[in-house]
Tab-separated table of C-alpha atoms in Angstrom:
chain	number	residue	atom	x	y	z
A	1	MET	CA	-75.008	185.544	135.377
A	2	ASP	CA	-74.892	188.707	137.446
A	3	TYR	CA	-77.330	187.913	140.246
A	4	SER	CA	-76.732	191.305	141.879
A	5	ILE	CA	-79.251	192.834	139.459
A	6	LEU	CA	-82.148	190.779	140.862
A	7	GLU	CA	-82.896	192.991	143.862
A	8	PRO	CA	-82.788	196.265	141.863
A	9	LEU	CA	-85.066	194.736	139.228
A	10	ILE	CA	-87.455	193.569	141.961
A	11	LYS	CA	-87.561	197.092	143.388
A	12	GLU	CA	-88.129	198.631	139.949
A	13	SER	CA	-90.817	196.138	138.947
A	14	LYS	CA	-92.633	196.222	142.283
A	15	ASN	CA	-93.699	199.785	141.541
A	16	HIS	CA	-96.188	198.278	139.072
A	17	CYS	CA	-98.006	196.138	141.678
A	18	ASN	CA	-100.516	198.885	142.407
A	19	GLU	CA	-101.579	198.859	138.741
A	20	GLY	CA	-103.052	195.375	139.102
A	21	LYS	CA	-105.553	193.527	141.255
A	22	VAL	CA	-105.469	190.198	143.072
A	23	ALA	CA	-107.803	187.561	141.566
A	24	SER	CA	-111.171	187.678	143.309
A	25	TYR	CA	-113.354	185.325	141.249
A	26	ILE	CA	-111.840	182.490	143.298
A	27	PRO	CA	-112.579	183.931	146.750
A	28	GLU	CA	-109.704	182.197	148.540
A	29	LEU	CA	-107.139	183.819	146.205
A	30	SER	CA	-108.353	187.302	147.094
A	31	LYS	CA	-106.917	186.950	150.608
A	32	VAL	CA	-103.304	187.325	149.375
A	33	SER	CA	-101.450	190.656	149.404
A	34	GLY	CA	-101.039	192.261	145.985
A	35	ASP	CA	-97.745	193.865	147.039
A	36	LEU	CA	-95.729	190.632	146.979
A	37	LEU	CA	-93.036	190.134	144.338
A	38	GLY	CA	-90.317	187.495	144.343
A	39	ILE	CA	-88.161	185.480	141.983
A	40	THR	CA	-86.001	182.361	142.044
A	41	VAL	CA	-83.514	181.544	139.278
A	42	HIS	CA	-82.202	177.980	139.014
A	43	GLU	CA	-79.440	177.375	136.482
A	44	VAL	CA	-78.722	173.799	135.384
A	45	GLY	CA	-76.070	172.315	137.657
A	46	LYS	CA	-76.123	175.224	140.121
A	47	ASP	CA	-77.913	176.159	143.319
A	48	PRO	CA	-81.043	178.326	143.084
A	49	VAL	CA	-80.793	182.057	143.790
A	50	SER	CA	-83.776	184.019	145.116
A	51	ALA	CA	-84.639	187.685	145.537
A	52	GLY	CA	-87.630	189.597	146.853
A	53	GLU	CA	-90.480	187.930	148.732
A	54	CYS	CA	-90.139	184.297	147.713
A	55	MET	CA	-91.108	182.524	150.903
A	56	PRO	CA	-94.942	182.593	150.655
A	57	LYS	CA	-96.374	179.511	148.964
A	58	PHE	CA	-98.960	179.894	146.217
A	59	THR	CA	-101.124	177.588	144.146
A	60	LEU	CA	-100.134	176.506	140.650
A	61	GLN	CA	-103.472	177.345	139.023
A	62	SER	CA	-102.963	177.379	135.210
A	63	ILE	CA	-99.234	176.669	135.509
A	64	SER	CA	-100.334	173.105	136.283
A	65	LYS	CA	-101.523	172.813	132.660
A	66	VAL	CA	-97.913	172.462	131.488
A	67	PHE	CA	-97.292	169.469	133.707
A	68	THR	CA	-100.578	167.662	133.182
A	69	LEU	CA	-99.942	167.992	129.449
A	70	LEU	CA	-96.535	166.367	129.902
A	71	LEU	CA	-97.976	163.570	132.039
A	72	ALA	CA	-100.879	162.983	129.631
A	73	LEU	CA	-98.442	162.736	126.720
A	74	MET	CA	-96.382	160.222	128.704
A	75	ASP	CA	-99.547	158.240	129.525
A	76	ARG	CA	-101.328	158.362	126.159
A	77	GLY	CA	-98.952	159.634	123.464
A	78	GLU	CA	-99.310	162.515	121.021
A	79	LYS	CA	-101.961	161.055	118.720
A	80	GLN	CA	-104.569	160.390	121.382
A	81	VAL	CA	-104.063	163.748	123.098
A	82	PHE	CA	-104.052	165.862	119.948
A	83	ASP	CA	-106.988	164.055	118.404
A	84	LYS	CA	-109.023	165.807	121.107
A	85	VAL	CA	-107.027	169.021	121.710
A	86	GLY	CA	-105.628	171.380	119.083
A	87	MET	CA	-102.256	173.089	118.772
A	88	GLU	CA	-103.214	176.674	117.902
A	89	PRO	CA	-103.644	179.942	119.851
A	90	THR	CA	-107.248	181.092	120.182
A	91	GLY	CA	-107.197	184.868	120.513
A	92	ASP	CA	-110.019	184.392	123.054
A	93	MET	CA	-110.109	184.521	126.842
A	94	TYR	CA	-108.786	181.407	128.569
A	95	ASN	CA	-112.290	180.454	129.767
A	96	SER	CA	-114.200	181.256	126.577
A	97	LEU	CA	-116.866	178.866	125.293
A	98	MET	CA	-117.286	180.558	121.918
A	99	LYS	CA	-115.104	178.466	119.606
A	100	LEU	CA	-116.381	175.216	121.103
A	101	GLU	CA	-119.744	176.222	119.619
A	102	ILE	CA	-118.819	177.774	116.280
A	103	VAL	CA	-115.720	175.867	115.069
A	104	THR	CA	-115.993	172.271	113.873
A	105	PRO	CA	-115.222	169.730	115.359
A	106	GLY	CA	-115.758	171.608	118.617
A	107	LYS	CA	-112.502	170.644	120.284
A	108	PRO	CA	-110.358	173.029	122.358
A	109	PHE	CA	-107.784	174.971	120.362
A	110	ASN	CA	-104.868	174.194	122.732
A	111	PRO	CA	-104.033	172.671	126.151
A	112	MET	CA	-103.358	176.036	127.827
A	113	ILE	CA	-106.964	177.259	127.799
A	114	ASN	CA	-109.357	175.843	130.385
A	115	ALA	CA	-111.330	173.673	127.962
A	116	GLY	CA	-108.108	172.139	126.665
A	117	ALA	CA	-106.695	171.639	130.134
A	118	VAL	CA	-109.796	169.821	131.399
A	119	THR	CA	-109.651	167.558	128.352
A	120	VAL	CA	-105.938	166.884	128.929
A	121	THR	CA	-106.604	166.077	132.583
A	122	SER	CA	-109.112	163.440	131.467
A	123	PHE	CA	-106.205	161.564	129.842
A	124	ILE	CA	-104.255	161.128	133.100
A	125	ASP	CA	-104.245	157.418	133.916
A	126	GLY	CA	-105.377	156.064	137.276
A	127	ASP	CA	-107.763	153.623	138.929
A	128	ASN	CA	-109.946	156.406	140.350
A	129	VAL	CA	-110.045	160.159	140.990
A	130	ASN	CA	-107.678	160.018	143.970
A	131	HIS	CA	-105.164	157.842	142.130
A	132	ARG	CA	-105.152	160.178	139.121
A	133	PHE	CA	-104.582	163.243	141.284
A	134	GLU	CA	-101.908	161.475	143.335
A	135	ARG	CA	-100.033	160.716	140.110
A	136	ILE	CA	-100.114	164.408	139.142
A	137	LEU	CA	-99.000	165.427	142.634
A	138	SER	CA	-96.189	162.856	142.630
A	139	PHE	CA	-95.011	164.126	139.233
A	140	ILE	CA	-94.840	167.689	140.608
A	141	GLN	CA	-92.995	166.462	143.707
A	142	ILE	CA	-90.402	164.630	141.613
A	143	LEU	CA	-89.779	167.564	139.277
A	144	SER	CA	-89.550	170.044	142.147
A	145	GLY	CA	-87.430	167.762	144.326
A	146	ASP	CA	-89.852	168.337	147.215
A	147	ASP	CA	-91.998	165.451	148.449
A	148	SER	CA	-93.726	167.673	151.017
A	149	ILE	CA	-95.750	169.466	148.316
A	150	SER	CA	-99.510	169.033	148.670
A	151	TYR	CA	-102.628	170.913	147.654
A	152	ASN	CA	-104.514	173.696	149.408
A	153	GLU	CA	-107.873	172.290	150.494
A	154	LYS	CA	-109.441	175.742	150.985
A	155	VAL	CA	-108.462	176.901	147.492
A	156	TYR	CA	-109.741	173.643	146.021
A	157	ARG	CA	-113.097	174.039	147.775
A	158	SER	CA	-113.288	177.670	146.710
A	159	GLU	CA	-112.656	176.739	143.074
A	160	ASP	CA	-115.126	173.857	143.142
A	161	GLU	CA	-117.903	176.021	144.590
A	162	THR	CA	-117.493	178.884	142.092
A	163	ALA	CA	-116.571	176.998	138.896
A	164	HIS	CA	-119.782	177.566	136.982
A	165	ARG	CA	-118.062	178.526	133.714
A	166	ASN	CA	-115.610	175.605	133.914
A	167	ARG	CA	-118.554	173.276	134.442
A	168	ALA	CA	-120.260	174.773	131.416
A	169	LEU	CA	-117.097	174.216	129.373
A	170	ALA	CA	-116.768	170.623	130.545
A	171	TYR	CA	-120.376	169.672	129.820
A	172	LEU	CA	-120.182	171.316	126.401
A	173	LEU	CA	-117.047	169.251	125.728
A	174	LYS	CA	-118.993	166.173	126.819
A	175	ASP	CA	-121.795	167.073	124.433
A	176	ASN	CA	-119.240	167.581	121.638
A	177	GLN	CA	-117.917	164.049	122.337
A	178	ILE	CA	-114.500	165.447	123.218
A	179	LEU	CA	-114.627	164.732	126.937
A	180	GLU	CA	-115.307	161.096	127.805
A	181	GLY	CA	-116.207	159.561	131.148
A	182	ASN	CA	-117.517	161.256	134.284
A	183	VAL	CA	-117.400	165.047	133.947
A	184	GLU	CA	-117.476	165.767	137.680
A	185	GLU	CA	-114.579	163.381	138.308
A	186	HIS	CA	-112.467	165.104	135.649
A	187	LEU	CA	-113.307	168.492	137.166
A	188	GLU	CA	-112.355	167.308	140.649
A	189	VAL	CA	-108.919	166.287	139.416
A	190	TYR	CA	-108.577	169.561	137.513
A	191	PHE	CA	-109.523	171.772	140.465
A	192	LYS	CA	-107.158	169.854	142.745
A	193	GLN	CA	-104.239	170.108	140.312
A	194	CYS	CA	-104.788	173.882	140.137
A	195	SER	CA	-104.718	173.984	143.956
A	196	ILE	CA	-101.303	172.319	144.328
A	197	GLU	CA	-99.243	174.640	146.512
A	198	ILE	CA	-95.616	175.412	145.678
A	199	SER	CA	-92.890	178.013	146.218
A	200	CYS	CA	-90.789	180.050	143.790
A	201	THR	CA	-87.899	177.673	144.513
A	202	ASN	CA	-90.037	174.643	143.617
A	203	LEU	CA	-91.227	176.326	140.434
A	204	ALA	CA	-87.733	177.354	139.348
A	205	ARG	CA	-86.470	173.796	139.745
A	206	MET	CA	-89.362	172.464	137.682
A	207	GLY	CA	-88.454	174.985	135.000
A	208	MET	CA	-84.806	173.999	135.222
A	209	ILE	CA	-85.738	170.381	134.433
A	210	LEU	CA	-87.594	171.608	131.330
A	211	ALA	CA	-84.624	173.810	130.375
A	212	ASN	CA	-82.478	170.677	130.615
A	213	ASN	CA	-84.787	168.862	128.146
A	214	GLY	CA	-86.471	166.766	130.821
A	215	LYS	CA	-83.322	165.410	132.466
A	216	ASP	CA	-82.554	165.806	136.162
A	217	PRO	CA	-78.908	166.974	136.246
A	218	ALA	CA	-78.493	165.691	139.812
A	219	THR	CA	-79.254	162.072	138.869
A	220	SER	CA	-78.952	162.117	135.040
A	221	GLU	CA	-82.414	160.507	134.953
A	222	GLN	CA	-84.594	161.403	131.967
A	223	LEU	CA	-87.788	162.323	133.809
A	224	ILE	CA	-89.665	163.494	130.697
A	225	PRO	CA	-88.998	162.572	127.055
A	226	LYS	CA	-87.238	165.424	125.240
A	227	ARG	CA	-89.886	165.489	122.499
A	228	TYR	CA	-92.656	166.175	125.013
A	229	VAL	CA	-90.634	168.945	126.665
A	230	GLN	CA	-90.251	170.576	123.248
A	231	ILE	CA	-94.029	170.393	122.746
A	232	ALA	CA	-94.728	171.930	126.164
A	233	LYS	CA	-92.249	174.777	125.670
A	234	THR	CA	-93.752	175.565	122.269
A	235	PHE	CA	-97.222	175.846	123.807
A	236	MET	CA	-95.768	178.084	126.518
A	237	ILE	CA	-94.402	180.475	123.879
A	238	THR	CA	-97.562	180.531	121.756
A	239	CYS	CA	-100.292	180.225	124.407
A	240	GLY	CA	-98.756	180.364	127.890
A	241	MET	CA	-99.474	183.977	128.833
A	242	TYR	CA	-103.133	184.065	127.859
A	243	ASN	CA	-103.887	186.876	125.366
A	244	ALA	CA	-100.516	188.492	126.073
A	245	SER	CA	-98.514	185.523	124.732
A	246	GLY	CA	-97.447	187.237	121.503
A	247	GLU	CA	-96.421	190.443	123.238
A	248	PHE	CA	-94.478	188.533	125.903
A	249	ALA	CA	-92.711	186.478	123.214
A	250	ILE	CA	-91.603	189.696	121.507
A	251	GLU	CA	-90.606	191.558	124.673
A	252	ALA	CA	-89.097	188.715	126.759
A	253	GLY	CA	-88.633	185.940	124.207
A	254	ILE	CA	-88.779	182.976	126.583
A	255	PRO	CA	-91.356	180.207	127.137
A	256	ALA	CA	-93.549	181.019	130.138
A	257	LYS	CA	-96.823	179.997	131.766
A	258	SER	CA	-98.781	182.158	134.160
A	259	GLY	CA	-101.479	181.413	136.712
A	260	VAL	CA	-104.109	183.609	138.355
A	261	SER	CA	-102.455	183.155	141.749
A	262	GLY	CA	-99.756	185.457	140.320
A	263	GLY	CA	-97.197	182.735	139.653
A	264	ILE	CA	-95.162	182.573	136.447
A	265	LEU	CA	-93.006	179.666	135.305
A	266	ALA	CA	-90.341	180.677	132.775
A	267	VAL	CA	-87.906	178.430	130.922
A	268	ALA	CA	-84.849	180.276	129.669
A	269	PRO	CA	-81.730	178.790	128.075
A	270	ASN	CA	-80.060	176.625	130.720
A	271	MET	CA	-82.277	177.868	133.563
A	272	GLY	CA	-85.709	177.750	135.121
A	273	ILE	CA	-87.300	180.813	136.702
A	274	GLY	CA	-90.136	181.004	139.214
A	275	VAL	CA	-91.919	184.301	139.921
A	276	ILE	CA	-94.724	185.247	142.303
A	277	GLY	CA	-96.601	188.546	142.047
A	278	PRO	CA	-100.315	188.202	142.902
A	279	ALA	CA	-101.439	191.570	141.455
A	280	LEU	CA	-102.791	190.747	137.978
A	281	ASP	CA	-103.386	192.782	134.842
A	282	TYR	CA	-106.744	192.590	133.050
A	283	LYS	CA	-105.554	189.602	131.001
A	284	GLY	CA	-104.850	187.525	134.126
A	285	ASN	CA	-101.045	187.771	134.265
A	286	SER	CA	-98.884	189.047	137.119
A	287	ILE	CA	-98.410	192.698	136.187
A	288	ALA	CA	-95.124	193.162	138.071
A	289	GLY	CA	-93.986	189.615	137.258
A	290	ILE	CA	-94.192	190.261	133.519
A	291	ARG	CA	-92.225	193.483	133.960
A	292	LEU	CA	-89.605	191.657	136.053
A	293	LEU	CA	-89.140	188.812	133.565
A	294	THR	CA	-88.995	191.191	130.613
A	295	ARG	CA	-86.316	193.314	132.260
A	296	LEU	CA	-84.350	190.246	133.350
A	297	SER	CA	-84.460	188.808	129.841
A	298	GLN	CA	-83.156	192.082	128.447
A	299	GLU	CA	-80.374	192.329	131.030
A	300	TRP	CA	-79.241	188.727	130.595
A	301	ASN	CA	-80.015	188.445	126.869
A	302	LEU	CA	-82.254	185.399	127.423
A	303	SER	CA	-84.489	185.619	124.340
A	304	ILE	CA	-84.508	182.422	122.294
A	305	PHE	CA	-85.246	184.361	119.110
């Protein structure tokens, strides 16, 4: 790969930052500069390469949904998870309640929307809330190769204090007999997983493991069953970029998952890519990050289609 194109593509894409806005509905996220844009590319068996402003850490937010899905599948298997969560795109906003009310049997359409992600989080095994979250955190640390990763307490508190819609979703799921157990405990785990703080380098390595079908090339250890990686990457293509998933699949053609912190995880053939660009479009995706990944996919012919 010609890595010399990364800096020019960063410069070109960064011009779009002023077209977006930093997320403000979680107050702590609004404190980040919208002018940041950085990328790390990690090919299987090679060292990561970064360009732009990659040093600031950011929280996973909805990117965490990919990894809690993988862990839930490893804990409970496909049947139990997909009895409660569907496999289809919604066409609705990621935090919509509508289809939980009007579509029988009232289960979330997929694990990448908030209702689906909260349900998936409820399947993570553990003796208590702290144990369940520690298992998620440990999973992220293993995949990223960084045992110093933790969560941002201020972002977690900010999410917990403003999560009125997520609480509404969770209690509706409880009423629909989709969500079992203590709703507030499930939400605590969910808010904490979204607040896990990582870097572009961490994210690219996590993507590289997925690109390598769940195997760590450094140790040859199968960290995630290949079947579950295939499931996760399929959801990323069909549902990973909110209501822009179809357009991104056509334009970039690679599995990706965004978060409202401005992070994007992309899984291209033989490589993982981590992007940070906090300025978001109206659909909740990094406006410059999408441009950057689309241009990079075109330059390197990354589309899987």
